[in-house]
Amino acid sequence: MVVADMNVNVWDVTDAVKGLIRSAAQIDPALLTDPSVPLESLVTSRVQQATC
């Protein structure tokens, strides 16, 4: 679960990171550290799973 973040000079991920924190979802660390996986996709997939 993502509970906090530290962001330096990356301006376009703030909303995605907030969404991950607010979702309180368990996120695979490998996905979080993979630069080819957009953070927005992790937020979207978690919200869809929660509403199903």
PDB file of N, CA, C and O in Angstrom:
ATOM      1  N   MET A   1       0.847  -1.167   0.000  1.00  0.00           N
ATOM      2  CA  MET A   1       0.000   0.000   0.000  1.00  0.00           C
ATOM      3  C   MET A   1       0.894   1.232   0.000  1.00  0.00           C
ATOM      4  O   MET A   1       1.863   1.309   0.742  1.00  0.00           O
ATOM      5  N   VAL A   2       0.563   2.174  -0.828  1.00  0.00           N
ATOM      6  CA  VAL A   2       1.303   3.430  -0.887  1.00  0.00           C
ATOM      7  C   VAL A   2       0.722   4.358   0.174  1.00  0.00           C
ATOM      8  O   VAL A   2      -0.473   4.630   0.181  1.00  0.00           O
ATOM      9  N   VAL A   3       1.560   4.832   1.095  1.00  0.00           N
ATOM     10  CA  VAL A   3       1.077   5.712   2.155  1.00  0.00           C
ATOM     11  C   VAL A   3       1.707   7.097   2.097  1.00  0.00           C
ATOM     12  O   VAL A   3       1.252   8.011   2.769  1.00  0.00           O
ATOM     13  N   ALA A   4       2.758   7.256   1.294  1.00  0.00           N
ATOM     14  CA  ALA A   4       3.419   8.552   1.166  1.00  0.00           C
ATOM     15  C   ALA A   4       4.274   8.523  -0.093  1.00  0.00           C
ATOM     16  O   ALA A   4       4.537   7.461  -0.653  1.00  0.00           O
ATOM     17  N   ASP A   5       4.701   9.697  -0.510  1.00  0.00           N
ATOM     18  CA  ASP A   5       5.617   9.748  -1.647  1.00  0.00           C
ATOM     19  C   ASP A   5       6.582  10.897  -1.474  1.00  0.00           C
ATOM     20  O   ASP A   5       6.351  11.813  -0.688  1.00  0.00           O
ATOM     21  N   MET A   6       7.683  10.806  -2.182  1.00  0.00           N
ATOM     22  CA  MET A   6       8.626  11.901  -2.263  1.00  0.00           C
ATOM     23  C   MET A   6       8.877  12.119  -3.745  1.00  0.00           C
ATOM     24  O   MET A   6       9.242  11.185  -4.457  1.00  0.00           O
ATOM     25  N   ASN A   7       8.636  13.302  -4.192  1.00  0.00           N
ATOM     26  CA  ASN A   7       8.676  13.611  -5.606  1.00  0.00           C
ATOM     27  C   ASN A   7       9.581  14.814  -5.814  1.00  0.00           C
ATOM     28  O   ASN A   7       9.353  15.863  -5.224  1.00  0.00           O
ATOM     29  N   VAL A   8      10.606  14.653  -6.659  1.00  0.00           N
ATOM     30  CA  VAL A   8      11.527  15.750  -6.920  1.00  0.00           C
ATOM     31  C   VAL A   8      11.603  15.986  -8.426  1.00  0.00           C
ATOM     32  O   VAL A   8      11.990  15.094  -9.181  1.00  0.00           O
ATOM     33  N   ASN A   9      11.178  17.159  -8.840  1.00  0.00           N
ATOM     34  CA  ASN A   9      11.279  17.595 -10.234  1.00  0.00           C
ATOM     35  C   ASN A   9      10.556  16.700 -11.234  1.00  0.00           C
ATOM     36  O   ASN A   9      10.971  16.566 -12.377  1.00  0.00           O
ATOM     37  N   VAL A  10       9.482  16.060 -10.806  1.00  0.00           N
ATOM     38  CA  VAL A  10       8.611  15.319 -11.717  1.00  0.00           C
ATOM     39  C   VAL A  10       7.222  15.889 -11.490  1.00  0.00           C
ATOM     40  O   VAL A  10       6.546  15.532 -10.536  1.00  0.00           O
ATOM     41  N   TRP A  11       6.795  16.778 -12.359  1.00  0.00           N
ATOM     42  CA  TRP A  11       5.616  17.587 -12.100  1.00  0.00           C
ATOM     43  C   TRP A  11       4.304  16.940 -12.488  1.00  0.00           C
ATOM     44  O   TRP A  11       3.260  17.319 -11.998  1.00  0.00           O
ATOM     45  N   ASP A  12       4.327  15.965 -13.363  1.00  0.00           N
ATOM     46  CA  ASP A  12       3.071  15.465 -13.910  1.00  0.00           C
ATOM     47  C   ASP A  12       2.550  14.182 -13.268  1.00  0.00           C
ATOM     48  O   ASP A  12       1.694  13.518 -13.819  1.00  0.00           O
ATOM     49  N   VAL A  13       3.037  13.840 -12.088  1.00  0.00           N
ATOM     50  CA  VAL A  13       2.584  12.601 -11.438  1.00  0.00           C
ATOM     51  C   VAL A  13       1.844  12.842 -10.121  1.00  0.00           C
ATOM     52  O   VAL A  13       1.386  11.894  -9.485  1.00  0.00           O
ATOM     53  N   THR A  14       1.705  14.067  -9.723  1.00  0.00           N
ATOM     54  CA  THR A  14       1.116  14.379  -8.418  1.00  0.00           C
ATOM     55  C   THR A  14      -0.292  13.813  -8.259  1.00  0.00           C
ATOM     56  O   THR A  14      -0.598  13.173  -7.248  1.00  0.00           O
ATOM     57  N   ASP A  15      -1.147  14.002  -9.244  1.00  0.00           N
ATOM     58  CA  ASP A  15      -2.525  13.503  -9.141  1.00  0.00           C
ATOM     59  C   ASP A  15      -2.558  11.978  -9.090  1.00  0.00           C
ATOM     60  O   ASP A  15      -3.337  11.392  -8.332  1.00  0.00           O
ATOM     61  N   ALA A  16      -1.711  11.327  -9.880  1.00  0.00           N
ATOM     62  CA  ALA A  16      -1.668   9.861  -9.873  1.00  0.00           C
ATOM     63  C   ALA A  16      -1.200   9.333  -8.525  1.00  0.00           C
ATOM     64  O   ALA A  16      -1.773   8.376  -7.987  1.00  0.00           O
ATOM     65  N   VAL A  17      -0.191   9.966  -7.954  1.00  0.00           N
ATOM     66  CA  VAL A  17       0.315   9.517  -6.653  1.00  0.00           C
ATOM     67  C   VAL A  17      -0.733   9.746  -5.564  1.00  0.00           C
ATOM     68  O   VAL A  17      -0.957   8.878  -4.715  1.00  0.00           O
ATOM     69  N   LYS A  18      -1.415  10.875  -5.598  1.00  0.00           N
ATOM     70  CA  LYS A  18      -2.495  11.123  -4.638  1.00  0.00           C
ATOM     71  C   LYS A  18      -3.567  10.047  -4.748  1.00  0.00           C
ATOM     72  O   LYS A  18      -4.093   9.562  -3.746  1.00  0.00           O
ATOM     73  N   GLY A  19      -3.898   9.666  -5.983  1.00  0.00           N
ATOM     74  CA  GLY A  19      -4.892   8.627  -6.195  1.00  0.00           C
ATOM     75  C   GLY A  19      -4.463   7.291  -5.629  1.00  0.00           C
ATOM     76  O   GLY A  19      -5.266   6.567  -5.032  1.00  0.00           O
ATOM     77  N   LEU A  20      -3.196   6.945  -5.794  1.00  0.00           N
ATOM     78  CA  LEU A  20      -2.684   5.694  -5.231  1.00  0.00           C
ATOM     79  C   LEU A  20      -2.750   5.712  -3.709  1.00  0.00           C
ATOM     80  O   LEU A  20      -3.146   4.724  -3.079  1.00  0.00           O
ATOM     81  N   ILE A  21      -2.379   6.816  -3.109  1.00  0.00           N
ATOM     82  CA  ILE A  21      -2.409   6.924  -1.645  1.00  0.00           C
ATOM     83  C   ILE A  21      -3.848   6.838  -1.146  1.00  0.00           C
ATOM     84  O   ILE A  21      -4.143   6.078  -0.220  1.00  0.00           O
ATOM     85  N   ARG A  22      -4.741   7.567  -1.762  1.00  0.00           N
ATOM     86  CA  ARG A  22      -6.142   7.582  -1.324  1.00  0.00           C
ATOM     87  C   ARG A  22      -6.841   6.247  -1.538  1.00  0.00           C
ATOM     88  O   ARG A  22      -7.772   5.907  -0.804  1.00  0.00           O
ATOM     89  N   SER A  23      -6.401   5.480  -2.528  1.00  0.00           N
ATOM     90  CA  SER A  23      -7.046   4.199  -2.811  1.00  0.00           C
ATOM     91  C   SER A  23      -6.781   3.167  -1.726  1.00  0.00           C
ATOM     92  O   SER A  23      -7.556   2.236  -1.554  1.00  0.00           O
ATOM     93  N   ALA A  24      -5.673   3.311  -0.991  1.00  0.00           N
ATOM     94  CA  ALA A  24      -5.264   2.364   0.053  1.00  0.00           C
ATOM     95  C   ALA A  24      -5.173   0.937  -0.487  1.00  0.00           C
ATOM     96  O   ALA A  24      -5.305  -0.029   0.253  1.00  0.00           O
ATOM     97  N   ALA A  25      -4.932   0.806  -1.776  1.00  0.00           N
ATOM     98  CA  ALA A  25      -4.845  -0.505  -2.408  1.00  0.00           C
ATOM     99  C   ALA A  25      -3.443  -1.093  -2.258  1.00  0.00           C
ATOM    100  O   ALA A  25      -2.454  -0.366  -2.141  1.00  0.00           O
ATOM    101  N   GLN A  26      -3.379  -2.403  -2.267  1.00  0.00           N
ATOM    102  CA  GLN A  26      -2.098  -3.095  -2.280  1.00  0.00           C
ATOM    103  C   GLN A  26      -1.570  -3.043  -3.716  1.00  0.00           C
ATOM    104  O   GLN A  26      -2.229  -3.510  -4.632  1.00  0.00           O
ATOM    105  N   ILE A  27      -0.394  -2.466  -3.896  1.00  0.00           N
ATOM    106  CA  ILE A  27       0.203  -2.313  -5.217  1.00  0.00           C
ATOM    107  C   ILE A  27       1.485  -3.128  -5.265  1.00  0.00           C
ATOM    108  O   ILE A  27       2.304  -3.048  -4.354  1.00  0.00           O
ATOM    109  N   ASP A  28       1.659  -3.885  -6.333  1.00  0.00           N
ATOM    110  CA  ASP A  28       2.873  -4.671  -6.523  1.00  0.00           C
ATOM    111  C   ASP A  28       4.069  -3.718  -6.634  1.00  0.00           C
ATOM    112  O   ASP A  28       4.092  -2.855  -7.514  1.00  0.00           O
ATOM    113  N   PRO A  29       5.065  -3.851  -5.760  1.00  0.00           N
ATOM    114  CA  PRO A  29       6.234  -2.963  -5.822  1.00  0.00           C
ATOM    115  C   PRO A  29       6.941  -2.994  -7.171  1.00  0.00           C
ATOM    116  O   PRO A  29       7.495  -1.990  -7.603  1.00  0.00           O
ATOM    117  N   ALA A  30       6.907  -4.124  -7.843  1.00  0.00           N
ATOM    118  CA  ALA A  30       7.541  -4.211  -9.162  1.00  0.00           C
ATOM    119  C   ALA A  30       6.864  -3.270 -10.155  1.00  0.00           C
ATOM    120  O   ALA A  30       7.540  -2.664 -10.998  1.00  0.00           O
ATOM    121  N   LEU A  31       5.550  -3.132 -10.053  1.00  0.00           N
ATOM    122  CA  LEU A  31       4.832  -2.204 -10.934  1.00  0.00           C
ATOM    123  C   LEU A  31       5.165  -0.757 -10.599  1.00  0.00           C
ATOM    124  O   LEU A  31       5.296   0.081 -11.490  1.00  0.00           O
ATOM    125  N   LEU A  32       5.291  -0.458  -9.315  1.00  0.00           N
ATOM    126  CA  LEU A  32       5.609   0.916  -8.905  1.00  0.00           C
ATOM    127  C   LEU A  32       7.002   1.339  -9.361  1.00  0.00           C
ATOM    128  O   LEU A  32       7.230   2.513  -9.634  1.00  0.00           O
ATOM    129  N   THR A  33       7.924   0.408  -9.440  1.00  0.00           N
ATOM    130  CA  THR A  33       9.302   0.756  -9.803  1.00  0.00           C
ATOM    131  C   THR A  33       9.588   0.586 -11.283  1.00  0.00           C
ATOM    132  O   THR A  33      10.672   0.947 -11.731  1.00  0.00           O
ATOM    133  N   ASP A  34       8.627   0.081 -12.049  1.00  0.00           N
ATOM    134  CA  ASP A  34       8.815  -0.119 -13.488  1.00  0.00           C
ATOM    135  C   ASP A  34       8.495   1.180 -14.221  1.00  0.00           C
ATOM    136  O   ASP A  34       7.343   1.607 -14.261  1.00  0.00           O
ATOM    137  N   PRO A  35       9.512   1.819 -14.812  1.00  0.00           N
ATOM    138  CA  PRO A  35       9.269   3.092 -15.488  1.00  0.00           C
ATOM    139  C   PRO A  35       8.372   2.974 -16.720  1.00  0.00           C
ATOM    140  O   PRO A  35       7.839   3.972 -17.194  1.00  0.00           O
ATOM    141  N   SER A  36       8.159   1.765 -17.214  1.00  0.00           N
ATOM    142  CA  SER A  36       7.296   1.602 -18.384  1.00  0.00           C
ATOM    143  C   SER A  36       5.814   1.497 -18.008  1.00  0.00           C
ATOM    144  O   SER A  36       4.948   1.497 -18.876  1.00  0.00           O
ATOM    145  N   VAL A  37       5.514   1.428 -16.700  1.00  0.00           N
ATOM    146  CA  VAL A  37       4.128   1.340 -16.231  1.00  0.00           C
ATOM    147  C   VAL A  37       3.688   2.716 -15.743  1.00  0.00           C
ATOM    148  O   VAL A  37       4.196   3.209 -14.733  1.00  0.00           O
ATOM    149  N   PRO A  38       2.764   3.357 -16.449  1.00  0.00           N
ATOM    150  CA  PRO A  38       2.296   4.681 -16.003  1.00  0.00           C
ATOM    151  C   PRO A  38       1.562   4.577 -14.663  1.00  0.00           C
ATOM    152  O   PRO A  38       0.756   3.668 -14.459  1.00  0.00           O
ATOM    153  N   LEU A  39       1.847   5.487 -13.756  1.00  0.00           N
ATOM    154  CA  LEU A  39       1.179   5.484 -12.454  1.00  0.00           C
ATOM    155  C   LEU A  39      -0.327   5.621 -12.613  1.00  0.00           C
ATOM    156  O   LEU A  39      -1.087   5.033 -11.848  1.00  0.00           O
ATOM    157  N   GLU A  40      -0.760   6.379 -13.606  1.00  0.00           N
ATOM    158  CA  GLU A  40      -2.192   6.551 -13.839  1.00  0.00           C
ATOM    159  C   GLU A  40      -2.887   5.218 -14.076  1.00  0.00           C
ATOM    160  O   GLU A  40      -4.023   5.013 -13.675  1.00  0.00           O
ATOM    161  N   SER A  41      -2.197   4.289 -14.736  1.00  0.00           N
ATOM    162  CA  SER A  41      -2.809   2.988 -15.011  1.00  0.00           C
ATOM    163  C   SER A  41      -2.998   2.195 -13.722  1.00  0.00           C
ATOM    164  O   SER A  41      -3.945   1.412 -13.608  1.00  0.00           O
ATOM    165  N   LEU A  42      -2.121   2.385 -12.756  1.00  0.00           N
ATOM    166  CA  LEU A  42      -2.271   1.686 -11.472  1.00  0.00           C
ATOM    167  C   LEU A  42      -3.461   2.232 -10.703  1.00  0.00           C
ATOM    168  O   LEU A  42      -4.205   1.482 -10.086  1.00  0.00           O
ATOM    169  N   VAL A  43      -3.669   3.527 -10.758  1.00  0.00           N
ATOM    170  CA  VAL A  43      -4.817   4.142 -10.092  1.00  0.00           C
ATOM    171  C   VAL A  43      -6.104   3.664 -10.736  1.00  0.00           C
ATOM    172  O   VAL A  43      -7.032   3.228 -10.060  1.00  0.00           O
ATOM    173  N   THR A  44      -6.162   3.709 -12.061  1.00  0.00           N
ATOM    174  CA  THR A  44      -7.359   3.313 -12.797  1.00  0.00           C
ATOM    175  C   THR A  44      -7.707   1.849 -12.543  1.00  0.00           C
ATOM    176  O   THR A  44      -8.852   1.520 -12.264  1.00  0.00           O
ATOM    177  N   SER A  45      -6.721   0.974 -12.574  1.00  0.00           N
ATOM    178  CA  SER A  45      -7.008  -0.453 -12.381  1.00  0.00           C
ATOM    179  C   SER A  45      -7.474  -0.715 -10.962  1.00  0.00           C
ATOM    180  O   SER A  45      -8.327  -1.565 -10.731  1.00  0.00           O
ATOM    181  N   ARG A  46      -6.986  -0.008  -9.968  1.00  0.00           N
ATOM    182  CA  ARG A  46      -7.391  -0.202  -8.571  1.00  0.00           C
ATOM    183  C   ARG A  46      -8.807   0.295  -8.351  1.00  0.00           C
ATOM    184  O   ARG A  46      -9.577  -0.310  -7.640  1.00  0.00           O
ATOM    185  N   VAL A  47      -9.164   1.418  -8.962  1.00  0.00           N
ATOM    186  CA  VAL A  47     -10.516   1.960  -8.810  1.00  0.00           C
ATOM    187  C   VAL A  47     -11.513   1.013  -9.466  1.00  0.00           C
ATOM    188  O   VAL A  47     -12.566   0.727  -8.909  1.00  0.00           O
ATOM    189  N   GLN A  48     -11.192   0.478 -10.626  1.00  0.00           N
ATOM    190  CA  GLN A  48     -12.086  -0.450 -11.306  1.00  0.00           C
ATOM    191  C   GLN A  48     -12.280  -1.720 -10.486  1.00  0.00           C
ATOM    192  O   GLN A  48     -13.383  -2.232 -10.386  1.00  0.00           O
ATOM    193  N   GLN A  49     -11.214  -2.246  -9.881  1.00  0.00           N
ATOM    194  CA  GLN A  49     -11.323  -3.447  -9.056  1.00  0.00           C
ATOM    195  C   GLN A  49     -12.181  -3.193  -7.831  1.00  0.00           C
ATOM    196  O   GLN A  49     -12.949  -4.045  -7.419  1.00  0.00           O
ATOM    197  N   ALA A  50     -12.072  -2.025  -7.250  1.00  0.00           N
ATOM    198  CA  ALA A  50     -12.817  -1.712  -6.036  1.00  0.00           C
ATOM    199  C   ALA A  50     -14.311  -1.573  -6.306  1.00  0.00           C
ATOM    200  O   ALA A  50     -15.128  -1.830  -5.428  1.00  0.00           O
ATOM    201  N   THR A  51     -14.678  -1.168  -7.513  1.00  0.00           N
ATOM    202  CA  THR A  51     -16.092  -0.958  -7.807  1.00  0.00           C
ATOM    203  C   THR A  51     -16.765  -2.196  -8.381  1.00  0.00           C
ATOM    204  O   THR A  51     -17.969  -2.216  -8.558  1.00  0.00           O
ATOM    205  N   CYS A  52     -16.018  -3.233  -8.654  1.00  0.00           N
ATOM    206  CA  CYS A  52     -16.599  -4.463  -9.211  1.00  0.00           C
ATOM    207  C   CYS A  52     -17.201  -5.336  -8.140  1.00  0.00           C
ATOM    208  O   CYS A  52     -16.929  -5.349  -7.039  1.00  0.00           O
TER     209      CYS A  52
END
